[in-house]
mmCIF file of C-alpha atoms in Angstrom:
data_model
loop_
_atom_site.group_PDB
_atom_site.id
_atom_site.type_symbol
_atom_site.label_atom_id
_atom_site.label_comp_id
_atom_site.label_asym_id
_atom_site.label_seq_id
_atom_site.Cartn_x
_atom_site.Cartn_y
_atom_site.Cartn_z
ATOM 1 C CA MET A 1 -18.259 15.872 1.109
ATOM 2 C CA ARG A 2 -15.410 17.585 1.619
ATOM 3 C CA ILE A 3 -12.735 14.737 1.303
ATOM 4 C CA VAL A 4 -8.629 16.209 1.619
ATOM 5 C CA VAL A 5 -6.154 13.997 0.044
ATOM 6 C CA LEU A 6 -2.395 14.535 2.182
ATOM 7 C CA GLY A 7 0.171 13.371 -0.315
ATOM 8 C CA ALA A 8 0.411 14.196 -3.988
ATOM 9 C CA GLY A 9 1.782 10.964 -5.686
ATOM 10 C CA ALA A 10 0.720 8.747 -8.130
ATOM 11 C CA PHE A 11 -2.563 6.978 -5.912
ATOM 12 C CA GLY A 12 -3.079 9.935 -3.814
ATOM 13 C CA THR A 13 -3.767 12.039 -6.675
ATOM 14 C CA ALA A 14 -5.894 9.034 -8.662
ATOM 15 C CA LEU A 15 -8.665 9.033 -5.708
ATOM 16 C CA ALA A 16 -8.599 12.586 -5.838
ATOM 17 C CA LEU A 17 -9.740 11.927 -9.531
ATOM 18 C CA SER A 18 -11.890 9.731 -8.785
ATOM 19 C CA ALA A 19 -13.773 11.043 -6.292
ATOM 20 C CA ALA A 20 -14.102 14.502 -7.641
ATOM 21 C CA GLN A 21 -15.416 13.076 -10.900
ATOM 22 C CA ARG A 22 -19.064 11.708 -8.893
ATOM 23 C CA THR A 23 -20.481 13.645 -10.453
ATOM 24 C CA ASP A 24 -23.683 12.132 -8.573
ATOM 25 C CA ALA A 25 -22.259 13.062 -4.949
ATOM 26 C CA ARG A 26 -20.892 16.292 -5.619
ATOM 27 C CA HIS A 27 -17.510 16.643 -3.656
ATOM 28 C CA GLU A 28 -15.396 18.914 -2.692
ATOM 29 C CA VAL A 29 -11.375 17.649 -2.964
ATOM 30 C CA VAL A 30 -8.116 19.343 -1.602
ATOM 31 C CA LEU A 31 -5.258 17.576 -2.727
ATOM 32 C CA TRP A 32 -2.201 18.732 -0.551
ATOM 33 C CA ALA A 33 1.544 18.798 -1.431
ATOM 34 C CA ARG A 34 4.127 18.921 1.558
ATOM 35 C CA ASP A 35 6.228 20.826 -1.306
ATOM 36 C CA THR A 36 5.185 24.265 -1.962
ATOM 37 C CA ALA A 37 6.915 24.566 -5.143
ATOM 38 C CA GLN A 38 5.454 21.417 -6.579
ATOM 39 C CA ALA A 39 1.911 22.583 -5.391
ATOM 40 C CA ALA A 40 2.440 25.749 -7.102
ATOM 41 C CA ALA A 41 3.408 23.613 -10.624
ATOM 42 C CA LEU A 42 -0.326 21.420 -10.134
ATOM 43 C CA ARG A 43 -2.605 24.648 -9.825
ATOM 44 C CA ALA A 44 -0.756 25.939 -12.145
ATOM 45 C CA ALA A 45 -0.789 23.041 -14.509
ATOM 46 C CA ARG A 46 -3.865 21.092 -12.974
ATOM 47 C CA THR A 47 -2.246 18.184 -13.894
ATOM 48 C CA ASN A 48 0.424 16.111 -11.749
ATOM 49 C CA ALA A 49 2.613 15.961 -14.754
ATOM 50 C CA ARG A 50 5.359 13.476 -12.641
ATOM 51 C CA TYR A 51 3.623 11.227 -10.376
ATOM 52 C CA LEU A 52 0.342 10.818 -13.004
ATOM 53 C CA PRO A 53 0.909 12.379 -16.345
ATOM 54 C CA GLY A 54 -2.190 12.445 -19.083
ATOM 55 C CA PHE A 55 -5.248 13.315 -16.396
ATOM 56 C CA SER A 56 -6.356 16.862 -15.870
ATOM 57 C CA PHE A 57 -7.892 18.322 -12.743
ATOM 58 C CA PRO A 58 -11.755 18.207 -12.925
ATOM 59 C CA ASP A 59 -13.557 21.677 -11.371
ATOM 60 C CA ALA A 60 -14.111 20.342 -8.103
ATOM 61 C CA LEU A 61 -10.507 20.022 -7.458
ATOM 62 C CA THR A 62 -8.248 22.037 -5.763
ATOM 63 C CA VAL A 63 -4.774 22.237 -4.320
ATOM 64 C CA ALA A 64 -3.810 23.100 -0.857
ATOM 65 C CA ASP A 65 -0.101 23.260 1.023
ATOM 66 C CA GLY A 66 0.711 24.146 3.852
ATOM 67 C CA PRO A 67 0.141 22.755 7.669
ATOM 68 C CA PRO A 68 -1.565 19.631 6.863
ATOM 69 C CA GLY A 69 -3.800 20.495 10.677
ATOM 70 C CA ALA A 70 -4.774 23.202 8.715
ATOM 71 C CA ALA A 71 -6.208 21.876 5.511
ATOM 72 C CA VAL A 72 -8.236 19.324 6.547
ATOM 73 C CA ARG A 73 -10.074 21.824 9.271
ATOM 74 C CA GLY A 74 -14.206 21.365 7.823
ATOM 75 C CA ALA A 75 -13.269 17.477 6.304
ATOM 76 C CA GLY A 76 -15.730 15.007 6.150
ATOM 77 C CA LEU A 77 -12.985 12.376 5.176
ATOM 78 C CA VAL A 78 -8.747 12.752 5.734
ATOM 79 C CA ILE A 79 -7.204 10.528 3.493
ATOM 80 C CA VAL A 80 -3.541 9.971 4.271
ATOM 81 C CA ALA A 81 -1.611 9.016 1.127
ATOM 82 C CA THR A 82 1.976 9.245 1.622
ATOM 83 C CA PRO A 83 4.483 6.471 2.198
ATOM 84 C CA VAL A 84 4.402 4.460 5.288
ATOM 85 C CA ALA A 85 7.600 6.174 7.154
ATOM 86 C CA GLY A 86 5.299 9.459 6.498
ATOM 87 C CA LEU A 87 2.496 8.277 8.488
ATOM 88 C CA ARG A 88 3.663 8.993 12.048
ATOM 89 C CA PRO A 89 4.233 12.220 11.375
ATOM 90 C CA THR A 90 1.397 13.291 9.865
ATOM 91 C CA LEU A 91 -0.689 11.344 11.804
ATOM 92 C CA GLU A 92 1.022 13.358 15.151
ATOM 93 C CA GLN A 93 0.222 16.677 13.096
ATOM 94 C CA LEU A 94 -3.755 15.735 12.679
ATOM 95 C CA ARG A 95 -4.433 14.261 16.145
ATOM 96 C CA ASP A 96 -5.236 17.632 17.603
ATOM 97 C CA THR A 97 -6.898 19.210 14.305
ATOM 98 C CA ALA A 98 -8.709 16.720 12.610
ATOM 99 C CA SER A 99 -12.374 15.632 13.823
ATOM 100 C CA ALA A 100 -13.239 13.886 10.684
ATOM 101 C CA PRO A 101 -12.565 10.189 9.699
ATOM 102 C CA VAL A 102 -8.914 9.480 8.764
ATOM 103 C CA ALA A 103 -7.896 7.067 6.161
ATOM 104 C CA TRP A 104 -4.924 5.976 4.505
ATOM 105 C CA LEU A 105 -3.669 4.822 1.443
ATOM 106 C CA CYS A 106 0.405 3.213 2.583
ATOM 107 C CA LYS A 107 1.114 -0.505 2.325
ATOM 108 C CA GLY A 108 3.960 -1.993 4.644
ATOM 109 C CA PHE A 109 5.328 -2.272 8.211
ATOM 110 C CA GLU A 110 6.832 0.867 9.785
ATOM 111 C CA PRO A 111 10.648 0.757 10.464
ATOM 112 C CA ALA A 112 11.222 -0.068 14.405
ATOM 113 C CA GLN A 113 11.489 2.886 16.370
ATOM 114 C CA ALA A 114 13.899 3.018 19.299
ATOM 115 C CA GLY A 115 12.778 0.658 21.617
ATOM 116 C CA GLN A 116 10.570 -2.017 19.383
ATOM 117 C CA MET A 117 12.235 -5.114 18.425
ATOM 118 C CA ALA A 118 9.781 -5.190 15.563
ATOM 119 C CA GLY A 119 7.619 -2.276 13.314
ATOM 120 C CA LEU A 120 4.799 -1.510 13.454
ATOM 121 C CA LEU A 121 1.626 -2.154 11.711
ATOM 122 C CA PRO A 122 -0.499 1.196 10.342
ATOM 123 C CA HIS A 123 -2.962 0.751 12.888
ATOM 124 C CA GLU A 124 -0.762 -0.463 15.177
ATOM 125 C CA VAL A 125 0.883 3.504 14.654
ATOM 126 C CA ALA A 126 -2.346 4.864 15.155
ATOM 127 C CA ALA A 127 -2.891 3.501 17.984
ATOM 128 C CA ALA A 128 0.570 4.637 19.316
ATOM 129 C CA VAL A 129 0.416 7.892 18.490
ATOM 130 C CA ALA A 130 -3.059 9.135 18.336
ATOM 131 C CA PRO A 131 -5.299 6.773 19.493
ATOM 132 C CA ARG A 132 -9.120 9.451 19.446
ATOM 133 C CA LEU A 133 -9.262 9.697 15.981
ATOM 134 C CA GLN A 134 -11.236 7.756 14.235
ATOM 135 C CA THR A 135 -8.972 5.848 11.545
ATOM 136 C CA GLY A 136 -8.737 3.351 9.235
ATOM 137 C CA ALA A 137 -7.455 1.559 6.068
ATOM 138 C CA LEU A 138 -8.314 1.676 2.397
ATOM 139 C CA SER A 139 -6.520 -1.237 0.347
ATOM 140 C CA GLY A 140 -6.754 -3.687 -2.724
ATOM 141 C CA PRO A 141 -6.042 -4.099 -6.017
ATOM 142 C CA SER A 142 -5.455 -0.902 -7.832
ATOM 143 C CA PHE A 143 -3.016 0.413 -10.041
ATOM 144 C CA ALA A 144 -3.119 4.384 -10.081
ATOM 145 C CA GLN A 145 -3.304 4.855 -13.656
ATOM 146 C CA GLU A 146 -6.038 2.897 -13.996
ATOM 147 C CA VAL A 147 -7.992 4.298 -11.067
ATOM 148 C CA ALA A 148 -7.736 7.295 -12.781
ATOM 149 C CA GLN A 149 -8.827 6.525 -15.898
ATOM 150 C CA GLY A 150 -12.388 5.110 -14.292
ATOM 151 C CA ARG A 151 -11.727 1.257 -15.566
ATOM 152 C CA PRO A 152 -13.499 -1.107 -13.163
ATOM 153 C CA SER A 153 -12.226 -1.099 -9.831
ATOM 154 C CA ALA A 154 -12.744 -2.427 -6.328
ATOM 155 C CA LEU A 155 -11.288 -1.810 -2.895
ATOM 156 C CA VAL A 156 -11.287 -2.231 0.744
ATOM 157 C CA ALA A 157 -12.099 -0.145 3.182
ATOM 158 C CA ALA A 158 -10.818 -1.703 6.762
ATOM 159 C CA SER A 159 -11.422 -0.152 9.948
ATOM 160 C CA VAL A 160 -12.840 -1.055 13.399
ATOM 161 C CA HIS A 161 -15.125 2.042 12.959
ATOM 162 C CA ALA A 162 -18.212 1.826 11.266
ATOM 163 C CA SER A 163 -18.139 5.735 11.051
ATOM 164 C CA VAL A 164 -14.861 5.233 8.535
ATOM 165 C CA ARG A 165 -15.720 2.348 6.865
ATOM 166 C CA ASP A 166 -19.184 4.406 6.314
ATOM 167 C CA ALA A 167 -17.184 7.638 4.917
ATOM 168 C CA LEU A 168 -14.789 5.800 2.587
ATOM 169 C CA ALA A 169 -17.817 3.982 0.842
ATOM 170 C CA ALA A 170 -19.545 7.852 0.961
ATOM 171 C CA ALA A 171 -17.073 9.136 -0.576
ATOM 172 C CA LEU A 172 -15.313 6.463 -3.392
ATOM 173 C CA HIS A 173 -18.019 3.814 -4.050
ATOM 174 C CA GLY A 174 -19.567 4.243 -7.606
ATOM 175 C CA PRO A 175 -19.654 3.765 -11.191
ATOM 176 C CA ALA A 176 -16.126 2.835 -12.052
ATOM 177 C CA LEU A 177 -15.067 1.790 -7.713
ATOM 178 C CA ARG A 178 -16.387 -0.195 -5.642
ATOM 179 C CA VAL A 179 -15.552 -0.271 -2.075
ATOM 180 C CA TYR A 180 -15.901 -3.161 0.158
ATOM 181 C CA ALA A 181 -15.733 -3.137 4.051
ATOM 182 C CA ASN A 182 -13.800 -4.747 6.195
ATOM 183 C CA ASP A 183 -14.013 -4.936 9.885
ATOM 184 C CA ASP A 184 -10.491 -6.853 10.346
ATOM 185 C CA ILE A 185 -8.236 -4.226 9.747
ATOM 186 C CA ALA A 186 -4.483 -6.363 11.207
ATOM 187 C CA GLY A 187 -5.501 -8.545 8.248
ATOM 188 C CA VAL A 188 -5.856 -6.192 5.220
ATOM 189 C CA GLU A 189 -2.992 -4.453 6.241
ATOM 190 C CA VAL A 190 -1.337 -7.569 6.428
ATOM 191 C CA GLY A 191 -2.439 -8.642 3.030
ATOM 192 C CA GLY A 192 -1.553 -4.855 1.703
ATOM 193 C CA ALA A 193 2.375 -5.072 3.480
ATOM 194 C CA VAL A 194 3.365 -8.284 2.666
ATOM 195 C CA LYS A 195 2.352 -9.214 -1.729
ATOM 196 C CA ASN A 196 5.018 -6.322 -1.875
ATOM 197 C CA VAL A 197 7.383 -8.714 -0.813
ATOM 198 C CA LEU A 198 6.054 -11.370 -2.114
ATOM 199 C CA ALA A 199 6.011 -9.539 -5.654
ATOM 200 C CA ILE A 200 9.463 -9.086 -6.069
ATOM 201 C CA ALA A 201 9.632 -12.727 -5.640
ATOM 202 C CA ALA A 202 7.200 -12.732 -8.627
ATOM 203 C CA GLY A 203 9.184 -10.493 -10.372
ATOM 204 C CA LEU A 204 12.240 -13.108 -10.094
ATOM 205 C CA CYS A 205 11.213 -16.082 -10.599
ATOM 206 C CA ASP A 206 9.711 -13.959 -14.047
ATOM 207 C CA GLY A 207 12.682 -12.969 -15.043
ATOM 208 C CA LEU A 208 15.030 -16.003 -14.386
ATOM 209 C CA GLN A 209 12.061 -16.939 -17.142
ATOM 210 C CA LEU A 210 11.251 -20.310 -14.174
ATOM 211 C CA GLY A 211 7.980 -20.942 -16.091
ATOM 212 C CA LEU A 212 4.987 -20.525 -14.795
ATOM 213 C CA ASN A 213 4.613 -23.625 -12.731
ATOM 214 C CA ALA A 214 7.146 -21.702 -10.883
ATOM 215 C CA ARG A 215 5.217 -18.607 -10.444
ATOM 216 C CA ALA A 216 1.978 -20.265 -9.396
ATOM 217 C CA ALA A 217 3.910 -22.275 -6.697
ATOM 218 C CA LEU A 218 5.530 -19.008 -5.670
ATOM 219 C CA LEU A 219 2.221 -17.320 -5.214
ATOM 220 C CA THR A 220 -0.355 -20.085 -3.273
ATOM 221 C CA ARG A 221 3.136 -20.638 -0.874
ATOM 222 C CA GLY A 222 3.119 -16.710 -0.574
ATOM 223 C CA LEU A 223 -0.188 -16.585 0.043
ATOM 224 C CA ALA A 224 0.336 -19.289 3.121
ATOM 225 C CA GLU A 225 3.125 -16.828 4.447
ATOM 226 C CA MET A 226 0.889 -14.049 4.329
ATOM 227 C CA SER A 227 -1.801 -15.943 6.445
ATOM 228 C CA ARG A 228 0.377 -17.722 8.668
ATOM 229 C CA LEU A 229 1.951 -13.916 9.863
ATOM 230 C CA GLY A 230 -2.023 -12.237 9.851
ATOM 231 C CA LEU A 231 -2.833 -15.358 11.848
ATOM 232 C CA ALA A 232 -0.211 -14.986 14.142
ATOM 233 C CA LEU A 233 -1.213 -10.758 14.978
ATOM 234 C CA GLY A 234 -5.331 -11.824 15.367
ATOM 235 C CA ALA A 235 -6.157 -11.535 11.713
ATOM 236 C CA ARG A 236 -8.774 -13.496 10.412
ATOM 237 C CA THR A 237 -8.345 -16.429 7.599
ATOM 238 C CA GLU A 238 -10.802 -15.471 5.491
ATOM 239 C CA THR A 239 -10.035 -11.815 4.552
ATOM 240 C CA PHE A 240 -6.534 -13.126 2.913
ATOM 241 C CA MET A 241 -8.303 -15.207 0.086
ATOM 242 C CA GLY A 242 -10.130 -11.678 -0.604
ATOM 243 C CA LEU A 243 -9.346 -8.100 -2.088
ATOM 244 C CA SER A 244 -6.402 -7.509 0.079
ATOM 245 C CA GLY A 245 -5.102 -10.483 -0.039
ATOM 246 C CA LEU A 246 -5.511 -12.797 -2.821
ATOM 247 C CA GLY A 247 -6.367 -10.350 -4.974
ATOM 248 C CA ASP A 248 -3.698 -7.471 -4.416
ATOM 249 C CA LEU A 249 -1.295 -10.308 -4.394
ATOM 250 C CA VAL A 250 -2.077 -11.991 -7.846
ATOM 251 C CA LEU A 251 -2.881 -7.970 -9.198
ATOM 252 C CA THR A 252 0.770 -7.227 -7.566
ATOM 253 C CA ALA A 253 2.399 -10.501 -8.160
ATOM 254 C CA THR A 254 1.756 -10.831 -12.115
ATOM 255 C CA GLY A 255 1.217 -6.664 -13.141
ATOM 256 C CA ASP A 256 2.975 -5.097 -15.781
ATOM 257 C CA LEU A 257 2.611 -1.380 -14.153
ATOM 258 C CA SER A 258 3.541 -3.271 -10.600
ATOM 259 C CA ARG A 259 7.463 -1.405 -8.958
ATOM 260 C CA ASN A 260 7.737 -4.582 -6.845
ATOM 261 C CA ARG A 261 7.761 -6.636 -9.897
ATOM 262 C CA LYS A 262 9.824 -4.500 -11.730
ATOM 263 C CA VAL A 263 12.626 -4.568 -8.951
ATOM 264 C CA GLY A 264 12.537 -8.295 -8.767
ATOM 265 C CA LEU A 265 13.227 -8.208 -12.410
ATOM 266 C CA LEU A 266 15.911 -5.689 -12.891
ATOM 267 C CA LEU A 267 17.996 -8.080 -10.061
ATOM 268 C CA ALA A 268 17.304 -10.717 -12.105
ATOM 269 C CA GLU A 269 18.982 -8.762 -14.921
ATOM 270 C CA GLY A 270 21.851 -8.810 -12.814
ATOM 271 C CA ARG A 271 21.151 -4.668 -12.197
ATOM 272 C CA THR A 272 22.371 -3.451 -8.100
ATOM 273 C CA LEU A 273 18.844 -2.907 -5.656
ATOM 274 C CA GLN A 274 20.505 0.585 -5.878
ATOM 275 C CA GLN A 275 19.859 0.876 -10.029
ATOM 276 C CA ALA A 276 16.411 -0.791 -9.855
ATOM 277 C CA VAL A 277 15.165 1.650 -7.175
ATOM 278 C CA ASP A 278 16.588 4.425 -9.168
ATOM 279 C CA SER A 279 14.716 3.892 -12.241
ATOM 280 C CA LEU A 280 11.254 2.985 -10.511
ATOM 281 C CA GLY A 281 10.877 7.403 -10.401
ATOM 282 C CA HIS A 282 8.522 6.058 -7.580
ATOM 283 C CA VAL A 283 8.372 4.444 -4.341
ATOM 284 C CA ALA A 284 8.671 0.501 -4.275
ATOM 285 C CA GLU A 285 7.212 0.009 -0.390
ATOM 286 C CA GLY A 286 8.680 -3.934 -0.929
ATOM 287 C CA VAL A 287 11.950 -3.073 -0.747
ATOM 288 C CA TYR A 288 11.739 -0.970 2.206
ATOM 289 C CA CYS A 289 9.351 -2.934 4.257
ATOM 290 C CA ALA A 290 11.225 -6.147 3.841
ATOM 291 C CA ARG A 291 13.003 -6.672 6.411
ATOM 292 C CA THR A 292 10.472 -5.256 8.657
ATOM 293 C CA VAL A 293 8.203 -8.071 7.803
ATOM 294 C CA VAL A 294 10.474 -10.348 8.399
ATOM 295 C CA GLN A 295 11.584 -9.172 11.677
ATOM 296 C CA ARG A 296 7.843 -8.972 13.032
ATOM 297 C CA ALA A 297 7.469 -12.738 11.973
ATOM 298 C CA ALA A 298 10.410 -14.049 13.654
ATOM 299 C CA ALA A 299 9.697 -11.891 16.918
ATOM 300 C CA LEU A 300 6.489 -14.120 16.570
ATOM 301 C CA GLY A 301 7.951 -17.077 15.878
ATOM 302 C CA VAL A 302 5.929 -17.580 12.344
ATOM 303 C CA GLU A 303 7.662 -18.336 10.025
ATOM 304 C CA MET A 304 8.543 -17.046 6.267
ATOM 305 C CA PRO A 305 11.220 -18.346 4.082
ATOM 306 C CA ILE A 306 10.163 -16.763 0.297
ATOM 307 C CA ALA A 307 10.384 -12.955 2.653
ATOM 308 C CA GLN A 308 13.096 -14.635 4.056
ATOM 309 C CA ALA A 309 14.733 -14.968 0.940
ATOM 310 C CA VAL A 310 14.047 -11.767 -0.629
ATOM 311 C CA VAL A 311 15.625 -9.996 1.989
ATOM 312 C CA ALA A 312 18.774 -12.022 1.399
ATOM 313 C CA LEU A 313 18.851 -11.642 -2.001
ATOM 314 C CA LEU A 314 17.798 -7.347 -1.534
ATOM 315 C CA ASP A 315 21.120 -7.067 1.199
ATOM 316 C CA GLY A 316 23.122 -8.743 -1.136
ATOM 317 C CA ALA A 317 24.156 -11.846 1.148
ATOM 318 C CA ILE A 318 22.806 -14.040 -2.423
ATOM 319 C CA ALA A 319 22.607 -14.329 -5.936
ATOM 320 C CA PRO A 320 18.883 -14.876 -7.160
ATOM 321 C CA ALA A 321 19.919 -18.024 -8.424
ATOM 322 C CA GLU A 322 21.071 -19.076 -5.657
ATOM 323 C CA ALA A 323 17.722 -17.683 -3.643
ATOM 324 C CA VAL A 324 15.745 -20.080 -5.884
ATOM 325 C CA ALA A 325 17.867 -23.436 -5.067
ATOM 326 C CA GLN A 326 17.226 -22.142 -1.306
ATOM 327 C CA LEU A 327 13.793 -22.501 -1.899
ATOM 328 C CA MET A 328 13.563 -25.443 -3.710
ATOM 329 C CA GLY A 329 16.305 -27.850 -1.110
ATOM 330 C CA ARG A 330 13.611 -27.037 1.273
ATOM 331 C CA ASP A 331 12.702 -30.478 3.013
ATOM 332 C CA ALA A 332 9.375 -32.564 1.954
ATOM 333 C CA ARG A 333 6.430 -31.237 3.979
ATOM 334 C CA ASP A 334 2.593 -31.179 4.467
ATOM 335 C CA GLU A 335 0.464 -28.715 2.812
ATOM 336 C CA GLY A 336 -0.937 -26.214 4.685
ATOM 337 C CA VAL A 337 -0.616 -22.917 6.297
#
């Protein structure tokens, strides 16, 4: 299969490496970089020194640049590895050129466009700008570094189109990477978006040394918030007990490689948001989609107090200790979604 990965960041590179190393499948993998200078550097060094250092490109992996529409011609699968903000313009360029299934890796809600009350999930963006494409999402608990290392990982291929789910499995399912199929794309995408916001809260919890009890309570109630929003958007409850819900939440909220958790830790130390973001060197999607998550929830009448506290914290409206006080000061209530 010819697999084209559009975006040479950490996770796009990791998946390109994983697919190219499948000697049993003998894939032809193309890693496309938006920036011509970056593409030249990748070709020369045969490694991604900026975003995923230490991993050499196998012979089956080539580097491309130029118009993405040209790069995807003849592909059996296209994987869009841009942040959420880059998905719409990328799909606009692919809608008239791509004939293969298209899947994205981004997790979050797109910021609201002109005339919209709240932002859209990636599959809603695709329906708006490229409705004829066969599209889906690849999500789940996975740090790029561990995928590149070939450590055991599991992902979920989410789409209403069996062709997309099947193409992702054929491209990536192997000895070190399991790919599970799910047709509940709304649930998978809500899980991927909200867990980043909750990971910031978990980092704050750990940075303030509130204890393991507090972290467990936070993640459990955060999962309830995630589920409420997902159900309001038409998702199935069981999706949030799977890889893209509970699985990705546990990884991102507790793993030391999590950029979103790191933001919370740095805010707890007294860093400003700008200082925290600048220190990462990579995108922390929770910072950019937290407000959109809360806006979409509000439009649907869904209560998300943890996400709301994260937004207030990111805006500088409250201090870390005040965020905790707000959550602990809420009235007693019955447990449940």
